[in-house]
């Protein structure tokens, strides 16, 4: 579980037997970046009334001789974690919009998060229409040499449906998220293009409580609101299984997907794979396929994303 900076500071101060006065003096002497702070500042930091900059946080961590890569990122100490409604708007404004293009995902015109529902697929026969829509979407933008079949996707969802989600509006399909907690060796084989998605077996999917790479098989939002709701589902998952998620990534089959991946600080992992029938044009342009990945700890260095991470 992520710790906020104030809790870390109070814990390490007490571990070292320091009062707030003595710690303020020691920090001021330790670094010019921390020069001039006093016990009032220390008290405010510990109570979460104010938070120092990331640079100052790093100097404090260095003072206690801790490894910053192990300690960071900190959870926001501010009590105003966003409500679900606020989180949707926040994601749309800061992560799903592009100043140059006007939009990264979803062009359906709407302003309010009304009449949307997010439902988890169960792997039962009732899900078949949604599974067909998901496969139609995937096969329309990416002709894999070994395509994922209806039976295979149905089996994945039946085995692990924790992030098998469909967004609907007035009961109509508006997008989906299929993400699988995979054993780390399988995750990296997919990211490095050493195996096809259709080669994923149920035995490769691990319980979310175990160390894993979260592989996003398919993500689509027909509107920005639908996309934001699906991403919030992933944030809930990340908040719940923070200790066991090592990396998050997947295959981006469109330039929109690549822009979205970069918005969440994912980095290219592998160019490819080659499509079965040569170059593919999508929405009037030739598409390049890339896998993207990043450690969860690196993604959560983004303070904005930590704001939508729920407490568990």
PDB file of C-alpha atoms in Angstrom:
ATOM      1  CA  UNK A   1       0.000   0.000   0.000  1.00  0.00           C
ATOM      2  CA  UNK A   2       1.274   3.449  -0.910  1.00  0.00           C
ATOM      3  CA  UNK A   3       2.236   5.592   2.085  1.00  0.00           C
ATOM      4  CA  UNK A   4       1.705   9.333   2.138  1.00  0.00           C
ATOM      5  CA  UNK A   5       4.713  11.560   2.699  1.00  0.00           C
ATOM      6  CA  UNK A   6       3.543  12.778   6.104  1.00  0.00           C
ATOM      7  CA  UNK A   7       3.235   9.229   7.462  1.00  0.00           C
ATOM      8  CA  UNK A   8       6.663   8.349   6.102  1.00  0.00           C
ATOM      9  CA  UNK A   9       8.244  11.470   7.638  1.00  0.00           C
ATOM     10  CA  UNK A  10       6.692  10.908  11.074  1.00  0.00           C
ATOM     11  CA  UNK A  11       7.635   7.212  11.078  1.00  0.00           C
ATOM     12  CA  UNK A  12      11.264   7.812  10.066  1.00  0.00           C
ATOM     13  CA  UNK A  13      11.615  10.767  12.464  1.00  0.00           C
ATOM     14  CA  UNK A  14      10.468   8.601  15.360  1.00  0.00           C
ATOM     15  CA  UNK A  15      12.681   5.709  14.204  1.00  0.00           C
ATOM     16  CA  UNK A  16      15.634   8.051  14.581  1.00  0.00           C
ATOM     17  CA  UNK A  17      14.509   9.492  17.915  1.00  0.00           C
ATOM     18  CA  UNK A  18      14.210  13.051  16.598  1.00  0.00           C
ATOM     19  CA  UNK A  19      11.880  15.835  17.665  1.00  0.00           C
ATOM     20  CA  UNK A  20      10.362  18.063  14.993  1.00  0.00           C
ATOM     21  CA  UNK A  21      12.759  20.864  16.006  1.00  0.00           C
ATOM     22  CA  UNK A  22      15.836  18.646  15.721  1.00  0.00           C
ATOM     23  CA  UNK A  23      14.695  17.162  12.409  1.00  0.00           C
ATOM     24  CA  UNK A  24      14.085  20.633  10.919  1.00  0.00           C
ATOM     25  CA  UNK A  25      17.598  21.714  11.941  1.00  0.00           C
ATOM     26  CA  UNK A  26      19.180  18.502  10.614  1.00  0.00           C
ATOM     27  CA  UNK A  27      17.375  18.764   7.261  1.00  0.00           C
ATOM     28  CA  UNK A  28      18.356  22.431   6.865  1.00  0.00           C
ATOM     29  CA  UNK A  29      21.994  21.479   7.377  1.00  0.00           C
ATOM     30  CA  UNK A  30      21.727  18.412   5.146  1.00  0.00           C
ATOM     31  CA  UNK A  31      20.690  20.200   1.947  1.00  0.00           C
ATOM     32  CA  UNK A  32      20.394  23.751   0.641  1.00  0.00           C
ATOM     33  CA  UNK A  33      17.132  22.632  -1.004  1.00  0.00           C
ATOM     34  CA  UNK A  34      15.751  22.061   2.490  1.00  0.00           C
ATOM     35  CA  UNK A  35      17.338  25.179   3.963  1.00  0.00           C
ATOM     36  CA  UNK A  36      15.166  27.419   6.122  1.00  0.00           C
ATOM     37  CA  UNK A  37      12.509  24.903   7.125  1.00  0.00           C
ATOM     38  CA  UNK A  38      11.408  24.872  10.769  1.00  0.00           C
ATOM     39  CA  UNK A  39       9.365  22.715  13.115  1.00  0.00           C
ATOM     40  CA  UNK A  40       6.130  24.313  11.871  1.00  0.00           C
ATOM     41  CA  UNK A  41       6.933  23.112   8.351  1.00  0.00           C
ATOM     42  CA  UNK A  42       7.691  19.606   9.652  1.00  0.00           C
ATOM     43  CA  UNK A  43       4.395  19.595  11.552  1.00  0.00           C
ATOM     44  CA  UNK A  44       2.443  20.656   8.450  1.00  0.00           C
ATOM     45  CA  UNK A  45       4.136  17.997   6.331  1.00  0.00           C
ATOM     46  CA  UNK A  46       3.374  15.287   8.872  1.00  0.00           C
ATOM     47  CA  UNK A  47      -0.272  16.326   9.174  1.00  0.00           C
ATOM     48  CA  UNK A  48      -0.641  16.559   5.405  1.00  0.00           C
ATOM     49  CA  UNK A  49      -1.639  20.232   5.539  1.00  0.00           C
ATOM     50  CA  UNK A  50       1.011  20.918   2.922  1.00  0.00           C
ATOM     51  CA  UNK A  51       3.253  18.673   0.853  1.00  0.00           C
ATOM     52  CA  UNK A  52       6.829  19.417  -0.295  1.00  0.00           C
ATOM     53  CA  UNK A  53       7.883  19.240  -3.915  1.00  0.00           C
ATOM     54  CA  UNK A  54       9.152  15.943  -5.324  1.00  0.00           C
ATOM     55  CA  UNK A  55      12.703  17.327  -5.248  1.00  0.00           C
ATOM     56  CA  UNK A  56      12.409  18.132  -1.533  1.00  0.00           C
ATOM     57  CA  UNK A  57      10.882  14.705  -0.883  1.00  0.00           C
ATOM     58  CA  UNK A  58      13.912  13.083  -2.495  1.00  0.00           C
ATOM     59  CA  UNK A  59      16.289  15.104  -0.294  1.00  0.00           C
ATOM     60  CA  UNK A  60      14.360  14.039   2.815  1.00  0.00           C
ATOM     61  CA  UNK A  61      14.526  10.386   1.732  1.00  0.00           C
ATOM     62  CA  UNK A  62      18.269  10.764   1.113  1.00  0.00           C
ATOM     63  CA  UNK A  63      18.697  12.253   4.612  1.00  0.00           C
ATOM     64  CA  UNK A  64      17.203   9.091   6.122  1.00  0.00           C
ATOM     65  CA  UNK A  65      19.488   7.012   3.850  1.00  0.00           C
ATOM     66  CA  UNK A  66      16.550   5.256   2.222  1.00  0.00           C
ATOM     67  CA  UNK A  67      16.326   4.190  -1.433  1.00  0.00           C
ATOM     68  CA  UNK A  68      14.075   6.701  -3.237  1.00  0.00           C
ATOM     69  CA  UNK A  69      13.139   4.128  -5.891  1.00  0.00           C
ATOM     70  CA  UNK A  70      11.796   1.880  -3.138  1.00  0.00           C
ATOM     71  CA  UNK A  71      10.013   4.629  -1.207  1.00  0.00           C
ATOM     72  CA  UNK A  72       8.454   6.675  -4.014  1.00  0.00           C
ATOM     73  CA  UNK A  73       5.789   7.368  -5.118  1.00  0.00           C
ATOM     74  CA  UNK A  74       3.812   8.648  -2.147  1.00  0.00           C
ATOM     75  CA  UNK A  75       0.034   8.638  -2.016  1.00  0.00           C
ATOM     76  CA  UNK A  76      -1.516  12.099  -1.840  1.00  0.00           C
ATOM     77  CA  UNK A  77      -2.172  13.056   1.770  1.00  0.00           C
ATOM     78  CA  UNK A  78      -4.971  15.408   0.840  1.00  0.00           C
ATOM     79  CA  UNK A  79      -8.391  14.130   1.852  1.00  0.00           C
ATOM     80  CA  UNK A  80     -10.008  15.334  -1.365  1.00  0.00           C
ATOM     81  CA  UNK A  81      -9.529  12.105  -3.299  1.00  0.00           C
ATOM     82  CA  UNK A  82     -11.869  12.370  -6.233  1.00  0.00           C
ATOM     83  CA  UNK A  83     -15.336  10.891  -6.243  1.00  0.00           C
ATOM     84  CA  UNK A  84     -16.200   8.561  -9.157  1.00  0.00           C
ATOM     85  CA  UNK A  85     -17.977  11.420 -10.949  1.00  0.00           C
ATOM     86  CA  UNK A  86     -15.021  13.762 -10.417  1.00  0.00           C
ATOM     87  CA  UNK A  87     -12.578  11.062 -11.497  1.00  0.00           C
ATOM     88  CA  UNK A  88     -14.350  10.690 -14.844  1.00  0.00           C
ATOM     89  CA  UNK A  89     -14.091  14.417 -15.537  1.00  0.00           C
ATOM     90  CA  UNK A  90     -10.485  14.536 -14.340  1.00  0.00           C
ATOM     91  CA  UNK A  91      -9.414  11.674 -16.620  1.00  0.00           C
ATOM     92  CA  UNK A  92     -11.140  13.240 -19.610  1.00  0.00           C
ATOM     93  CA  UNK A  93      -9.602  16.687 -19.074  1.00  0.00           C
ATOM     94  CA  UNK A  94      -6.061  15.604 -18.278  1.00  0.00           C
ATOM     95  CA  UNK A  95      -5.485  12.236 -19.961  1.00  0.00           C
ATOM     96  CA  UNK A  96      -8.024  11.635 -22.743  1.00  0.00           C
ATOM     97  CA  UNK A  97      -7.841  15.023 -24.485  1.00  0.00           C
ATOM     98  CA  UNK A  98      -5.147  16.195 -26.886  1.00  0.00           C
ATOM     99  CA  UNK A  99      -4.617  19.946 -27.418  1.00  0.00           C
ATOM    100  CA  UNK A 100      -3.479  19.237 -30.983  1.00  0.00           C
ATOM    101  CA  UNK A 101      -6.170  16.776 -32.025  1.00  0.00           C
ATOM    102  CA  UNK A 102      -8.975  17.790 -29.712  1.00  0.00           C
ATOM    103  CA  UNK A 103      -9.483  14.216 -28.571  1.00  0.00           C
ATOM    104  CA  UNK A 104      -7.514  11.021 -28.035  1.00  0.00           C
ATOM    105  CA  UNK A 105     -10.426   8.631 -27.673  1.00  0.00           C
ATOM    106  CA  UNK A 106     -14.156   8.627 -28.218  1.00  0.00           C
ATOM    107  CA  UNK A 107     -15.994  11.182 -30.330  1.00  0.00           C
ATOM    108  CA  UNK A 108     -19.567  10.610 -29.126  1.00  0.00           C
ATOM    109  CA  UNK A 109     -20.804  14.096 -28.077  1.00  0.00           C
ATOM    110  CA  UNK A 110     -21.979  14.303 -24.473  1.00  0.00           C
ATOM    111  CA  UNK A 111     -21.276  16.266 -21.340  1.00  0.00           C
ATOM    112  CA  UNK A 112     -22.710  14.316 -18.432  1.00  0.00           C
ATOM    113  CA  UNK A 113     -22.016  10.895 -16.986  1.00  0.00           C
ATOM    114  CA  UNK A 114     -25.628   9.715 -17.099  1.00  0.00           C
ATOM    115  CA  UNK A 115     -27.226   6.364 -17.853  1.00  0.00           C
ATOM    116  CA  UNK A 116     -23.876   4.597 -18.062  1.00  0.00           C
ATOM    117  CA  UNK A 117     -23.408   1.229 -16.460  1.00  0.00           C
ATOM    118  CA  UNK A 118     -20.256  -0.823 -16.051  1.00  0.00           C
ATOM    119  CA  UNK A 119     -20.811  -4.566 -15.800  1.00  0.00           C
ATOM    120  CA  UNK A 120     -18.350  -7.394 -15.220  1.00  0.00           C
ATOM    121  CA  UNK A 121     -18.538 -10.321 -17.591  1.00  0.00           C
ATOM    122  CA  UNK A 122     -18.864 -13.701 -15.930  1.00  0.00           C
ATOM    123  CA  UNK A 123     -17.905 -16.132 -18.680  1.00  0.00           C
ATOM    124  CA  UNK A 124     -21.489 -17.428 -18.935  1.00  0.00           C
ATOM    125  CA  UNK A 125     -23.459 -17.810 -22.164  1.00  0.00           C
ATOM    126  CA  UNK A 126     -25.220 -14.513 -21.365  1.00  0.00           C
ATOM    127  CA  UNK A 127     -21.931 -12.754 -22.242  1.00  0.00           C
ATOM    128  CA  UNK A 128     -21.793 -14.162 -25.785  1.00  0.00           C
ATOM    129  CA  UNK A 129     -23.151 -11.034 -27.548  1.00  0.00           C
ATOM    130  CA  UNK A 130     -20.569  -8.852 -25.788  1.00  0.00           C
ATOM    131  CA  UNK A 131     -17.772 -11.320 -26.551  1.00  0.00           C
ATOM    132  CA  UNK A 132     -18.728 -11.201 -30.233  1.00  0.00           C
ATOM    133  CA  UNK A 133     -18.619  -7.377 -30.190  1.00  0.00           C
ATOM    134  CA  UNK A 134     -15.186  -7.400 -28.516  1.00  0.00           C
ATOM    135  CA  UNK A 135     -13.790  -9.857 -31.066  1.00  0.00           C
ATOM    136  CA  UNK A 136     -15.368  -7.935 -33.970  1.00  0.00           C
ATOM    137  CA  UNK A 137     -13.608  -4.796 -32.749  1.00  0.00           C
ATOM    138  CA  UNK A 138     -10.252  -6.509 -32.263  1.00  0.00           C
ATOM    139  CA  UNK A 139     -10.301  -8.408 -35.552  1.00  0.00           C
ATOM    140  CA  UNK A 140     -11.296  -5.281 -37.465  1.00  0.00           C
ATOM    141  CA  UNK A 141      -8.135  -3.412 -36.428  1.00  0.00           C
ATOM    142  CA  UNK A 142      -5.651  -6.256 -36.154  1.00  0.00           C
ATOM    143  CA  UNK A 143      -5.438  -9.397 -38.277  1.00  0.00           C
ATOM    144  CA  UNK A 144      -3.305 -11.630 -36.088  1.00  0.00           C
ATOM    145  CA  UNK A 145      -1.520 -14.623 -37.569  1.00  0.00           C
ATOM    146  CA  UNK A 146      -3.182 -16.668 -34.822  1.00  0.00           C
ATOM    147  CA  UNK A 147      -6.449 -14.902 -33.939  1.00  0.00           C
ATOM    148  CA  UNK A 148      -8.127 -15.156 -30.543  1.00  0.00           C
ATOM    149  CA  UNK A 149     -11.219 -17.325 -30.852  1.00  0.00           C
ATOM    150  CA  UNK A 150     -14.593 -16.929 -29.160  1.00  0.00           C
ATOM    151  CA  UNK A 151     -13.949 -20.065 -27.106  1.00  0.00           C
ATOM    152  CA  UNK A 152     -10.532 -18.840 -25.950  1.00  0.00           C
ATOM    153  CA  UNK A 153     -11.757 -15.392 -24.858  1.00  0.00           C
ATOM    154  CA  UNK A 154     -14.759 -17.019 -23.179  1.00  0.00           C
ATOM    155  CA  UNK A 155     -12.346 -19.272 -21.291  1.00  0.00           C
ATOM    156  CA  UNK A 156     -10.142 -16.380 -20.142  1.00  0.00           C
ATOM    157  CA  UNK A 157     -13.142 -14.510 -18.774  1.00  0.00           C
ATOM    158  CA  UNK A 158     -14.484 -17.614 -17.057  1.00  0.00           C
ATOM    159  CA  UNK A 159     -11.076 -18.192 -15.440  1.00  0.00           C
ATOM    160  CA  UNK A 160     -10.424 -14.589 -14.339  1.00  0.00           C
ATOM    161  CA  UNK A 161     -13.031 -11.881 -14.797  1.00  0.00           C
ATOM    162  CA  UNK A 162     -11.667  -9.321 -12.323  1.00  0.00           C
ATOM    163  CA  UNK A 163     -10.987  -6.915 -15.236  1.00  0.00           C
ATOM    164  CA  UNK A 164     -13.368  -8.250 -17.891  1.00  0.00           C
ATOM    165  CA  UNK A 165     -15.673  -5.251 -18.108  1.00  0.00           C
ATOM    166  CA  UNK A 166     -18.210  -3.800 -20.538  1.00  0.00           C
ATOM    167  CA  UNK A 167     -19.526  -0.231 -20.526  1.00  0.00           C
ATOM    168  CA  UNK A 168     -23.124   0.317 -21.646  1.00  0.00           C
ATOM    169  CA  UNK A 169     -25.470   3.263 -22.058  1.00  0.00           C
ATOM    170  CA  UNK A 170     -29.210   2.689 -22.182  1.00  0.00           C
ATOM    171  CA  UNK A 171     -28.214  -1.005 -22.352  1.00  0.00           C
ATOM    172  CA  UNK A 172     -26.267  -0.416 -25.579  1.00  0.00           C
ATOM    173  CA  UNK A 173     -22.620  -1.461 -25.838  1.00  0.00           C
ATOM    174  CA  UNK A 174     -20.226   1.494 -25.414  1.00  0.00           C
ATOM    175  CA  UNK A 175     -16.857  -0.148 -24.917  1.00  0.00           C
ATOM    176  CA  UNK A 176     -14.923  -2.803 -23.052  1.00  0.00           C
ATOM    177  CA  UNK A 177     -11.812  -3.654 -21.065  1.00  0.00           C
ATOM    178  CA  UNK A 178     -10.214  -7.102 -21.036  1.00  0.00           C
ATOM    179  CA  UNK A 179      -7.044  -7.236 -18.921  1.00  0.00           C
ATOM    180  CA  UNK A 180      -5.401 -10.382 -17.579  1.00  0.00           C
ATOM    181  CA  UNK A 181      -3.101 -10.863 -14.553  1.00  0.00           C
ATOM    182  CA  UNK A 182      -0.397 -12.995 -16.152  1.00  0.00           C
ATOM    183  CA  UNK A 183       2.626 -14.808 -14.797  1.00  0.00           C
ATOM    184  CA  UNK A 184       5.586 -12.473 -15.277  1.00  0.00           C
ATOM    185  CA  UNK A 185       7.430 -14.705 -17.771  1.00  0.00           C
ATOM    186  CA  UNK A 186       4.323 -14.921 -19.975  1.00  0.00           C
ATOM    187  CA  UNK A 187       3.754 -11.164 -19.700  1.00  0.00           C
ATOM    188  CA  UNK A 188       7.285 -10.412 -20.920  1.00  0.00           C
ATOM    189  CA  UNK A 189       7.075 -12.934 -23.769  1.00  0.00           C
ATOM    190  CA  UNK A 190       3.997 -11.053 -25.026  1.00  0.00           C
ATOM    191  CA  UNK A 191       5.610  -7.623 -24.579  1.00  0.00           C
ATOM    192  CA  UNK A 192       8.735  -8.754 -26.456  1.00  0.00           C
ATOM    193  CA  UNK A 193       6.674 -10.294 -29.264  1.00  0.00           C
ATOM    194  CA  UNK A 194       7.836 -13.838 -28.512  1.00  0.00           C
ATOM    195  CA  UNK A 195       4.337 -15.318 -28.386  1.00  0.00           C
ATOM    196  CA  UNK A 196       0.863 -14.611 -29.770  1.00  0.00           C
ATOM    197  CA  UNK A 197      -2.010 -13.470 -27.586  1.00  0.00           C
ATOM    198  CA  UNK A 198      -3.941 -16.521 -28.763  1.00  0.00           C
ATOM    199  CA  UNK A 199      -1.292 -18.688 -27.110  1.00  0.00           C
ATOM    200  CA  UNK A 200      -2.281 -17.465 -23.620  1.00  0.00           C
ATOM    201  CA  UNK A 201      -3.674 -20.397 -21.647  1.00  0.00           C
ATOM    202  CA  UNK A 202      -5.783 -20.343 -18.512  1.00  0.00           C
ATOM    203  CA  UNK A 203      -2.804 -21.734 -16.602  1.00  0.00           C
ATOM    204  CA  UNK A 204      -0.855 -18.550 -17.521  1.00  0.00           C
ATOM    205  CA  UNK A 205      -3.428 -16.411 -15.674  1.00  0.00           C
ATOM    206  CA  UNK A 206      -2.549 -16.070 -11.984  1.00  0.00           C
ATOM    207  CA  UNK A 207      -4.631 -14.932  -8.988  1.00  0.00           C
ATOM    208  CA  UNK A 208      -4.403 -11.130  -8.659  1.00  0.00           C
ATOM    209  CA  UNK A 209      -2.948 -11.502  -5.158  1.00  0.00           C
ATOM    210  CA  UNK A 210       0.192 -13.095  -6.645  1.00  0.00           C
ATOM    211  CA  UNK A 211       2.993 -11.124  -8.374  1.00  0.00           C
ATOM    212  CA  UNK A 212       1.979 -10.523 -11.978  1.00  0.00           C
ATOM    213  CA  UNK A 213       2.079  -8.343 -15.032  1.00  0.00           C
ATOM    214  CA  UNK A 214      -1.318  -6.872 -15.922  1.00  0.00           C
ATOM    215  CA  UNK A 215      -1.679  -7.435 -19.672  1.00  0.00           C
ATOM    216  CA  UNK A 216      -4.327  -5.310 -21.406  1.00  0.00           C
ATOM    217  CA  UNK A 217      -5.655  -7.550 -24.155  1.00  0.00           C
ATOM    218  CA  UNK A 218      -8.295  -5.108 -25.376  1.00  0.00           C
ATOM    219  CA  UNK A 219      -9.531  -1.634 -24.397  1.00  0.00           C
ATOM    220  CA  UNK A 220     -12.074   0.438 -26.288  1.00  0.00           C
ATOM    221  CA  UNK A 221     -14.312   3.333 -25.288  1.00  0.00           C
ATOM    222  CA  UNK A 222     -16.888   4.625 -27.769  1.00  0.00           C
ATOM    223  CA  UNK A 223     -16.952   7.907 -25.853  1.00  0.00           C
ATOM    224  CA  UNK A 224     -14.559   9.688 -23.531  1.00  0.00           C
ATOM    225  CA  UNK A 225     -16.883   9.046 -20.603  1.00  0.00           C
ATOM    226  CA  UNK A 226     -17.059   5.319 -21.398  1.00  0.00           C
ATOM    227  CA  UNK A 227     -13.262   5.177 -21.695  1.00  0.00           C
ATOM    228  CA  UNK A 228     -12.824   7.037 -18.394  1.00  0.00           C
ATOM    229  CA  UNK A 229     -15.191   4.666 -16.594  1.00  0.00           C
ATOM    230  CA  UNK A 230     -13.211   1.679 -17.855  1.00  0.00           C
ATOM    231  CA  UNK A 231      -9.912   3.251 -16.798  1.00  0.00           C
ATOM    232  CA  UNK A 232     -11.347   3.893 -13.339  1.00  0.00           C
ATOM    233  CA  UNK A 233     -12.061   0.155 -13.112  1.00  0.00           C
ATOM    234  CA  UNK A 234      -8.347  -0.395 -13.735  1.00  0.00           C
ATOM    235  CA  UNK A 235      -7.495   2.202 -11.071  1.00  0.00           C
ATOM    236  CA  UNK A 236      -9.675   0.338  -8.562  1.00  0.00           C
ATOM    237  CA  UNK A 237      -7.846  -2.865  -9.442  1.00  0.00           C
ATOM    238  CA  UNK A 238      -4.458  -1.160  -9.057  1.00  0.00           C
ATOM    239  CA  UNK A 239      -5.454   0.251  -5.675  1.00  0.00           C
ATOM    240  CA  UNK A 240      -6.616  -3.147  -4.445  1.00  0.00           C
ATOM    241  CA  UNK A 241      -3.641  -5.171  -5.738  1.00  0.00           C
ATOM    242  CA  UNK A 242      -0.922  -2.562  -5.408  1.00  0.00           C
ATOM    243  CA  UNK A 243       1.533  -4.963  -3.809  1.00  0.00           C
ATOM    244  CA  UNK A 244       1.248  -7.679  -6.463  1.00  0.00           C
ATOM    245  CA  UNK A 245       1.156  -5.743  -9.763  1.00  0.00           C
ATOM    246  CA  UNK A 246       4.651  -5.432 -11.203  1.00  0.00           C
ATOM    247  CA  UNK A 247       4.000  -3.994 -14.679  1.00  0.00           C
ATOM    248  CA  UNK A 248       1.079  -2.872 -16.822  1.00  0.00           C
ATOM    249  CA  UNK A 249       1.134  -3.072 -20.610  1.00  0.00           C
ATOM    250  CA  UNK A 250      -0.270  -4.478 -23.819  1.00  0.00           C
ATOM    251  CA  UNK A 251      -0.396  -4.223 -27.595  1.00  0.00           C
ATOM    252  CA  UNK A 252      -1.486  -0.940 -29.213  1.00  0.00           C
ATOM    253  CA  UNK A 253      -2.926  -1.526 -32.644  1.00  0.00           C
ATOM    254  CA  UNK A 254      -3.804   2.056 -33.564  1.00  0.00           C
ATOM    255  CA  UNK A 255      -2.113   5.430 -33.267  1.00  0.00           C
ATOM    256  CA  UNK A 256      -4.919   6.470 -30.886  1.00  0.00           C
ATOM    257  CA  UNK A 257      -3.941   3.581 -28.631  1.00  0.00           C
ATOM    258  CA  UNK A 258      -0.293   4.606 -28.730  1.00  0.00           C
ATOM    259  CA  UNK A 259      -1.143   8.188 -27.733  1.00  0.00           C
ATOM    260  CA  UNK A 260      -3.277   6.872 -24.900  1.00  0.00           C
ATOM    261  CA  UNK A 261      -0.454   4.597 -23.698  1.00  0.00           C
ATOM    262  CA  UNK A 262       1.979   7.506 -23.612  1.00  0.00           C
ATOM    263  CA  UNK A 263      -0.545   9.563 -21.635  1.00  0.00           C
ATOM    264  CA  UNK A 264      -0.232   6.988 -18.865  1.00  0.00           C
ATOM    265  CA  UNK A 265       3.582   6.893 -19.111  1.00  0.00           C
ATOM    266  CA  UNK A 266       3.887   3.509 -20.807  1.00  0.00           C
ATOM    267  CA  UNK A 267       6.964   3.037 -22.992  1.00  0.00           C
ATOM    268  CA  UNK A 268       7.389   1.091 -26.265  1.00  0.00           C
ATOM    269  CA  UNK A 269       8.454  -2.486 -25.613  1.00  0.00           C
ATOM    270  CA  UNK A 270       8.500  -4.085 -29.064  1.00  0.00           C
ATOM    271  CA  UNK A 271       7.742  -3.028 -32.647  1.00  0.00           C
ATOM    272  CA  UNK A 272       5.375  -5.436 -34.312  1.00  0.00           C
ATOM    273  CA  UNK A 273       4.085  -8.045 -34.583  1.00  0.00           C
ATOM    274  CA  UNK A 274       3.797  -8.523 -38.324  1.00  0.00           C
ATOM    275  CA  UNK A 275       0.210  -8.856 -39.464  1.00  0.00           C
ATOM    276  CA  UNK A 276      -0.908 -11.928 -41.335  1.00  0.00           C
ATOM    277  CA  UNK A 277      -1.828 -10.223 -44.610  1.00  0.00           C
ATOM    278  CA  UNK A 278       0.669  -7.390 -44.940  1.00  0.00           C
ATOM    279  CA  UNK A 279       0.221  -3.708 -44.006  1.00  0.00           C
ATOM    280  CA  UNK A 280      -3.184  -2.688 -42.646  1.00  0.00           C
ATOM    281  CA  UNK A 281      -4.810   0.694 -43.089  1.00  0.00           C
ATOM    282  CA  UNK A 282      -7.066   1.885 -40.277  1.00  0.00           C
ATOM    283  CA  UNK A 283      -9.136   5.076 -40.537  1.00  0.00           C
ATOM    284  CA  UNK A 284      -7.300   6.055 -43.716  1.00  0.00           C
ATOM    285  CA  UNK A 285      -3.749   5.534 -42.546  1.00  0.00           C
ATOM    286  CA  UNK A 286      -1.278   2.696 -42.289  1.00  0.00           C
ATOM    287  CA  UNK A 287      -0.991   1.378 -38.765  1.00  0.00           C
ATOM    288  CA  UNK A 288       2.147   0.410 -36.879  1.00  0.00           C
ATOM    289  CA  UNK A 289       1.749  -2.058 -34.032  1.00  0.00           C
ATOM    290  CA  UNK A 290       3.643  -1.562 -30.772  1.00  0.00           C
ATOM    291  CA  UNK A 291       3.651  -3.172 -27.377  1.00  0.00           C
ATOM    292  CA  UNK A 292       3.849  -0.770 -24.435  1.00  0.00           C
ATOM    293  CA  UNK A 293       4.771  -1.408 -20.810  1.00  0.00           C
ATOM    294  CA  UNK A 294       5.771   0.353 -17.575  1.00  0.00           C
ATOM    295  CA  UNK A 295       6.272  -0.598 -13.921  1.00  0.00           C
ATOM    296  CA  UNK A 296       3.260   0.304 -11.796  1.00  0.00           C
ATOM    297  CA  UNK A 297       5.535   2.281  -9.458  1.00  0.00           C
ATOM    298  CA  UNK A 298       6.654   4.410 -12.416  1.00  0.00           C
ATOM    299  CA  UNK A 299       3.082   5.060 -13.551  1.00  0.00           C
ATOM    300  CA  UNK A 300       2.076   6.135 -10.039  1.00  0.00           C
ATOM    301  CA  UNK A 301       4.779   8.780  -9.891  1.00  0.00           C
ATOM    302  CA  UNK A 302       2.138  10.826 -11.699  1.00  0.00           C
ATOM    303  CA  UNK A 303       0.408  12.724  -8.883  1.00  0.00           C
ATOM    304  CA  UNK A 304      -2.719  13.132 -11.003  1.00  0.00           C
ATOM    305  CA  UNK A 305      -3.153   9.380 -11.343  1.00  0.00           C
ATOM    306  CA  UNK A 306      -2.677   8.900  -7.615  1.00  0.00           C
ATOM    307  CA  UNK A 307      -5.675  11.198  -7.083  1.00  0.00           C
ATOM    308  CA  UNK A 308      -8.006   8.655  -8.696  1.00  0.00           C
ATOM    309  CA  UNK A 309      -6.421   5.659  -6.945  1.00  0.00           C
ATOM    310  CA  UNK A 310      -8.987   4.496  -4.392  1.00  0.00           C
ATOM    311  CA  UNK A 311      -8.061   3.632  -0.818  1.00  0.00           C
ATOM    312  CA  UNK A 312      -8.427  -0.015   0.194  1.00  0.00           C
TER     313      UNK A 312
END
